[in-house]
Amino acid sequence: MKKTARLIFLLLLLTGLASVHSPAQSLNYKLESVFIYNFTKYIDWPADKQTGIFIIGVFGQSPLTDELGKFVTTKKVGELSIVVKVISNMADVAQCHIIYVPVEQNGKLWEISAACKGKPTLIVTEKPGMITRGAGISIFLDEDDDYKTKFELNKTAITSNGMLVSSNLLNLAYKLIK
Amino acid sequence: MRKIYLTLFSFLSFGWAAWAQDNSILDSAAIYNMTLEQLMNIKSSGVSSELESLINSLIGVASKKPMSSRKSPSIVTLITQEEIEKSGARDLIDVLSLVPGINFASDVAGVVGIGMRGNWANEGKVLVLLDGQEMNEIMYSTLQFGNHFDVSQIKRIEVIRGPGSAIYGGYAEYGVISIITKSGEDLNGISANVSYGQMTKSYGERDVTVSAGKKIGDFMFSLAGFIGQGQRSDLTYNDFVGNHYPMNGNSALNPGTINLGMSYKDWSLRAIYDDYQTTTRDNYGTALSQAYPDDFKSGYFELKYKGKINDKLTITPKFNYLAQLPWNFAAAPAPQDAAYTTYNELAQRTKGNITLSYDATSKINIIAGVEAFTDKATILGLDTTHFDNGSRTISYFNSAAFFQALVKSKIAYLTVGARFDNNSSYGSSFVPRLGITKKIEKWNFKLLYSEAFRAPGIDDINYSLPPGTIKPETTQTIELETGYQPGANSYITVNLFDITTFNPIIYSVDTVVINKVAYSGDAYTNQKQSGSIGIETDYRIRSTWGYLDFNYAYYTTAGKDDVPVYQVPANTNMTLAFPANKFNLSANFNLGKSFSIAPTASLLGRRYGYDPSEPASENYLKEYPPLLLANIFITWNNCITKGLKIGLGCYNMLNSEDLYIQPYNGGHPPLPGPTREFVARITYNLNAKK
């Protein structure tokens, strides 16, 4: 009888576990936009990119565009004013200092990476693992650490395109490819 | 027991939708001016409280792959440096006594050991790791507690309150206690700690620690030296034949430890010398005419390389060597002490381990490895005995392979693992494990099934009956846990456990009948079955005012205990020495920036043990009434100058009679513990520039 009661209890628990779906946890765009702005403090662009305006491009449609627009226009990167642009043509990618690739656009990451080859454009994505597919930085939620926002960084991908990365940023990366 | 299941199920069932999020920080403009470091401490739903950071901090002991304690596939207790320091804990007994399910009891020769969930666990059933080094001596696999391990150097303790053999092998059948000391980066300079405790009639301990450490680029080192003197008690010990003596002056607990850690890039080295000098007069129960040394000397060495082959694959080869002189009775006894038994044996273990960790995807991790070690024992000096091979030297070879897969699916986290060991003396053991863990906002759930084993120690084999027949004991454990976080600052867990141990290795001093053949004398035999079932609950609150941790543990043998020497004839639901019910309270209240006051207390339910004060007609069995141990400790931080800390407190304020009862019927009356003890501690940290 005791064994039966125990078995029923285990089955109920397992059924409960399997039937309950976690409410989706996703990146907070406001938080993500502040991350992206902060990256500009740790990365140096070559001299020819330090004139004019500082362009943060968002590839395709994303709520991040509005979040960035709410505050980066009041900020500067060095002496440069910041503008946020929605980029829809591959030919326009390389004009950006930073190009943000939403998760829905990950299928075009190789193409974006090829378009930025040799150009000082930092590619930022929002899915872990993308730093092995051409991105310089991937922002993600660490579900093992209470859904805190972290980032992975591929140093080679950034420096091979002519940008310099501060060691402080390297130390903060959750995962680093040198 | 049915009531317990129903209670837990009710707890699981209510309030599935009771989660609410604190989005205030995300809604404010302050976030725009935050640094990356600050941003990385923010959850997608808001800032983590101190408690959330604690309960979600990464735990390495449960799975080799660090995971948050709420998702790790074990029932875990994390003890922080802050909790240890503020509680004023004198030693590891004070720290671990506050963990649900852990109790301490008397073995022989003045040694106090550990019990887990109502089971005597000191001989090879609980593994203690000090900076990754296995502290169990390898002759009998025992541990020794009491002014032994230096608590002032501890950064954190991760406790698995359940089996860990699928990862750690034959000493981790009922639990794993992983002690992590301060690294060079933590120390960042020089530190000194002096503590003194005064019991009613004698000092309790007078210890000194000096440590230094620093991180310089890729190089880091830490070096800590701990030396002291202590005494188990200042009460009177009474044996069964009418002898008695004062414990003060006859129960020395004198530690001496040097702990060196070094690392350079992917290489790390650890060397520990542990010279724990104790004296005993209680021997195996009948008092000797004088106290004799009973020393435990050990040296540990580890060299490890963590090689990153590529982004997904890490290979970690490791070499370990240890040499021990445990239970070292090497004195010349007085003529009237014929019961004194010389024991002077050198034990050595040489071990190699290669572990691979492969991140197949961001959701799948696989760990696999092989391990091999040789145990060698040599009888020295005055000891005239020999091993059962007729020689004064004996050795065994053990090989093992282990595997673990961690899958982070959307439904739940799944951990599947197993370990296979083969020993040249006692054969093979195979222990699989399965863990399903799930976190749903403020709730978390764990369903764990583990098999585990206890490897016989070298002298368990040597003293086995019938000779040469000892086998590993095996344990099946089922555990269920649910955790709920009612608010940002509080967290409660409830867990059930069901432990069944088959063929337990039992030490007996009386006649044992096996297969209708009677054997007598000190011996180790495999007997039929032992185990327990029970419930543990832990409620934690943490806020700016301080913290409070309240926990409760209950066990019953539930008819699993077929081992006569563990049984309580008057109460078949309990085992000797261990209370079925225990409450613990650990709190700290911050009084301004510099002061804190920390009350801690344990309330133990009634216990049973054999005691000479009871009439022989009752076979000396005694019921001990509930015991309350209440303590308080006050800390003054940055006293007079920065880095200076002074603590004052009182342990066992009520002067309760704290006895370590022998958890098996081995002819040893209870060993007295400390009386009321006033404790003073001074710590000074001189930090270097970073």
PDB file of C-alpha atoms in Angstrom, chain A residues 1-2 5-6 9-10 12-14 16-18 20-28 30-31 33-35 37-39 41-42 67 70-71 75 128 131-132 141-151 169 172-177, chain B residues 1-2 5 8-9 12 16 19 21 26-29 31-37 39-44 48 52-53 56 58 67-68 71 308 311 362-363 408 410-411 413 436 438-441 445-447 478 480 496 498 533 560:
ATOM      1  CA  MET A   1       0.000   0.000   0.000  1.00  0.00           C
ATOM      2  CA  LYS A   2       2.820   2.371   0.930  1.00  0.00           C
ATOM      3  CA  ALA A   5       0.918   5.603  -2.577  1.00  0.00           C
ATOM      4  CA  ARG A   6       4.529   6.534  -3.268  1.00  0.00           C
ATOM      5  CA  PHE A   9       2.728  10.548  -5.770  1.00  0.00           C
ATOM      6  CA  LEU A  10       5.723  10.310  -8.124  1.00  0.00           C
ATOM      7  CA  LEU A  12       1.446  13.020 -10.092  1.00  0.00           C
ATOM      8  CA  LEU A  13       4.600  15.041  -9.635  1.00  0.00           C
ATOM      9  CA  LEU A  14       6.010  14.004 -12.996  1.00  0.00           C
ATOM     10  CA  GLY A  16       2.670  18.133 -13.057  1.00  0.00           C
ATOM     11  CA  LEU A  17       6.211  18.859 -14.174  1.00  0.00           C
ATOM     12  CA  ALA A  18       5.557  17.857 -17.735  1.00  0.00           C
ATOM     13  CA  VAL A  20       3.443  23.061 -16.711  1.00  0.00           C
ATOM     14  CA  HIS A  21       5.120  25.243 -19.269  1.00  0.00           C
ATOM     15  CA  SER A  22       7.424  27.966 -18.125  1.00  0.00           C
ATOM     16  CA  PRO A  23       6.288  31.442 -19.001  1.00  0.00           C
ATOM     17  CA  ALA A  24       8.636  32.513 -21.796  1.00  0.00           C
ATOM     18  CA  GLN A  25      11.643  34.463 -20.593  1.00  0.00           C
ATOM     19  CA  SER A  26      13.059  36.721 -23.254  1.00  0.00           C
ATOM     20  CA  LEU A  27      15.623  39.452 -23.480  1.00  0.00           C
ATOM     21  CA  ASN A  28      14.450  42.789 -22.209  1.00  0.00           C
ATOM     22  CA  LYS A  30      15.525  48.205 -22.801  1.00  0.00           C
ATOM     23  CA  LEU A  31      18.253  46.330 -20.996  1.00  0.00           C
ATOM     24  CA  SER A  33      19.833  48.604 -25.688  1.00  0.00           C
ATOM     25  CA  VAL A  34      21.871  49.814 -22.677  1.00  0.00           C
ATOM     26  CA  PHE A  35      24.213  46.866 -23.162  1.00  0.00           C
ATOM     27  CA  TYR A  37      25.499  51.466 -25.818  1.00  0.00           C
ATOM     28  CA  ASN A  38      27.928  50.306 -23.132  1.00  0.00           C
ATOM     29  CA  PHE A  39      29.885  48.240 -25.649  1.00  0.00           C
ATOM     30  CA  LYS A  41      32.890  52.390 -24.221  1.00  0.00           C
ATOM     31  CA  TYR A  42      35.125  49.347 -24.567  1.00  0.00           C
ATOM     32  CA  GLU A  67      14.361  51.340 -27.172  1.00  0.00           C
ATOM     33  CA  LYS A  70      14.688  56.580 -26.503  1.00  0.00           C
ATOM     34  CA  PHE A  71      18.089  57.363 -25.070  1.00  0.00           C
ATOM     35  CA  LYS A  75      24.517  60.212 -25.738  1.00  0.00           C
ATOM     36  CA  PRO A 128      24.100  32.384 -27.702  1.00  0.00           C
ATOM     37  CA  ILE A 131      29.894  34.245 -32.152  1.00  0.00           C
ATOM     38  CA  THR A 132      30.980  31.108 -34.000  1.00  0.00           C
ATOM     39  CA  LEU A 141      19.747  35.405 -21.125  1.00  0.00           C
ATOM     40  CA  ASP A 142      21.545  33.063 -18.750  1.00  0.00           C
ATOM     41  CA  GLU A 143      18.757  30.818 -17.546  1.00  0.00           C
ATOM     42  CA  ASP A 144      21.149  29.125 -15.127  1.00  0.00           C
ATOM     43  CA  ASP A 145      21.820  32.423 -13.409  1.00  0.00           C
ATOM     44  CA  ASP A 146      18.320  33.653 -12.745  1.00  0.00           C
ATOM     45  CA  TYR A 147      17.816  34.985 -16.275  1.00  0.00           C
ATOM     46  CA  LYS A 148      20.481  37.611 -16.091  1.00  0.00           C
ATOM     47  CA  THR A 149      21.672  39.179 -19.308  1.00  0.00           C
ATOM     48  CA  LYS A 150      25.162  38.116 -20.376  1.00  0.00           C
ATOM     49  CA  PHE A 151      27.222  38.248 -23.543  1.00  0.00           C
ATOM     50  CA  LEU A 169      35.291  43.883 -21.847  1.00  0.00           C
ATOM     51  CA  LEU A 172      33.294  40.581 -18.516  1.00  0.00           C
ATOM     52  CA  ALA A 173      32.390  38.181 -21.331  1.00  0.00           C
ATOM     53  CA  TYR A 174      30.598  35.022 -20.235  1.00  0.00           C
ATOM     54  CA  LYS A 175      32.289  33.159 -23.038  1.00  0.00           C
ATOM     55  CA  LEU A 176      35.292  34.325 -25.002  1.00  0.00           C
ATOM     56  CA  ILE A 177      36.817  33.221 -28.264  1.00  0.00           C
TER      57      ILE A 177
ATOM     58  CA  MET B   1       4.516   8.930   6.160  1.00  0.00           C
ATOM     59  CA  ARG B   2       1.398   9.308   4.069  1.00  0.00           C
ATOM     60  CA  TYR B   5       3.427  13.071   1.110  1.00  0.00           C
ATOM     61  CA  LEU B   8       4.088  18.159   0.254  1.00  0.00           C
ATOM     62  CA  PHE B   9       1.583  17.549  -2.512  1.00  0.00           C
ATOM     63  CA  LEU B  12       3.098  21.720  -4.640  1.00  0.00           C
ATOM     64  CA  TRP B  16       0.991  27.989  -9.273  1.00  0.00           C
ATOM     65  CA  TRP B  19       4.525  34.891  -9.004  1.00  0.00           C
ATOM     66  CA  GLN B  21       7.927  40.427 -10.668  1.00  0.00           C
ATOM     67  CA  LEU B  26      13.762  48.320 -15.517  1.00  0.00           C
ATOM     68  CA  ASP B  27      11.106  51.022 -15.488  1.00  0.00           C
ATOM     69  CA  SER B  28      13.436  53.682 -14.141  1.00  0.00           C
ATOM     70  CA  ALA B  29      15.768  55.979 -16.072  1.00  0.00           C
ATOM     71  CA  ILE B  31      19.291  51.999 -15.888  1.00  0.00           C
ATOM     72  CA  TYR B  32      20.640  54.211 -18.701  1.00  0.00           C
ATOM     73  CA  ASN B  33      23.592  55.229 -16.569  1.00  0.00           C
ATOM     74  CA  MET B  34      24.509  51.781 -15.360  1.00  0.00           C
ATOM     75  CA  THR B  35      27.816  50.129 -16.099  1.00  0.00           C
ATOM     76  CA  LEU B  36      28.097  46.747 -17.768  1.00  0.00           C
ATOM     77  CA  GLU B  37      28.951  45.133 -14.438  1.00  0.00           C
ATOM     78  CA  LEU B  39      23.672  45.549 -15.936  1.00  0.00           C
ATOM     79  CA  MET B  40      24.909  41.988 -15.748  1.00  0.00           C
ATOM     80  CA  ASN B  41      23.420  41.644 -12.272  1.00  0.00           C
ATOM     81  CA  ILE B  42      19.942  42.467 -13.496  1.00  0.00           C
ATOM     82  CA  LYS B  43      17.477  39.738 -14.307  1.00  0.00           C
ATOM     83  CA  SER B  44      15.206  40.162 -17.282  1.00  0.00           C
ATOM     84  CA  SER B  48      18.342  40.145  -7.988  1.00  0.00           C
ATOM     85  CA  GLU B  52      18.172  35.461  -5.051  1.00  0.00           C
ATOM     86  CA  SER B  53      21.853  35.775  -5.789  1.00  0.00           C
ATOM     87  CA  ASN B  56      20.781  31.003  -7.774  1.00  0.00           C
ATOM     88  CA  LEU B  58      26.397  28.377  -9.235  1.00  0.00           C
ATOM     89  CA  MET B  67      24.552  24.969 -12.162  1.00  0.00           C
ATOM     90  CA  SER B  68      22.371  27.135  -9.992  1.00  0.00           C
ATOM     91  CA  LYS B  71      18.472  23.446 -10.821  1.00  0.00           C
ATOM     92  CA  LYS B 308      40.589  23.879 -23.684  1.00  0.00           C
ATOM     93  CA  ASP B 311      35.224  26.140 -27.863  1.00  0.00           C
ATOM     94  CA  SER B 362      24.300  25.278 -25.554  1.00  0.00           C
ATOM     95  CA  LYS B 363      21.641  22.922 -24.148  1.00  0.00           C
ATOM     96  CA  LYS B 408      18.459  21.519 -20.727  1.00  0.00           C
ATOM     97  CA  LYS B 410      12.159  23.225 -22.280  1.00  0.00           C
ATOM     98  CA  ILE B 411      10.209  20.752 -20.176  1.00  0.00           C
ATOM     99  CA  TYR B 413      16.651  19.810 -17.024  1.00  0.00           C
ATOM    100  CA  ILE B 436      14.992  15.866 -13.307  1.00  0.00           C
ATOM    101  CA  LYS B 438      12.630  22.281 -13.196  1.00  0.00           C
ATOM    102  CA  LYS B 439      12.388  25.957 -12.340  1.00  0.00           C
ATOM    103  CA  ILE B 440       9.153  27.741 -13.036  1.00  0.00           C
ATOM    104  CA  GLU B 441       9.476  31.343 -12.005  1.00  0.00           C
ATOM    105  CA  PHE B 445      11.229  21.052  -8.438  1.00  0.00           C
ATOM    106  CA  LYS B 446      13.632  18.159  -8.270  1.00  0.00           C
ATOM    107  CA  LEU B 447      13.058  14.470  -8.725  1.00  0.00           C
ATOM    108  CA  ILE B 478      14.890   8.644  -4.114  1.00  0.00           C
ATOM    109  CA  LEU B 480      11.921  14.929  -4.149  1.00  0.00           C
ATOM    110  CA  LEU B 496      11.552  14.040   0.926  1.00  0.00           C
ATOM    111  CA  ASP B 498      13.953   7.509   0.844  1.00  0.00           C
ATOM    112  CA  ILE B 533      13.004   7.930   5.007  1.00  0.00           C
ATOM    113  CA  LYS B 560      14.486  -0.609   6.807  1.00  0.00           C
TER     114      LYS B 560
END
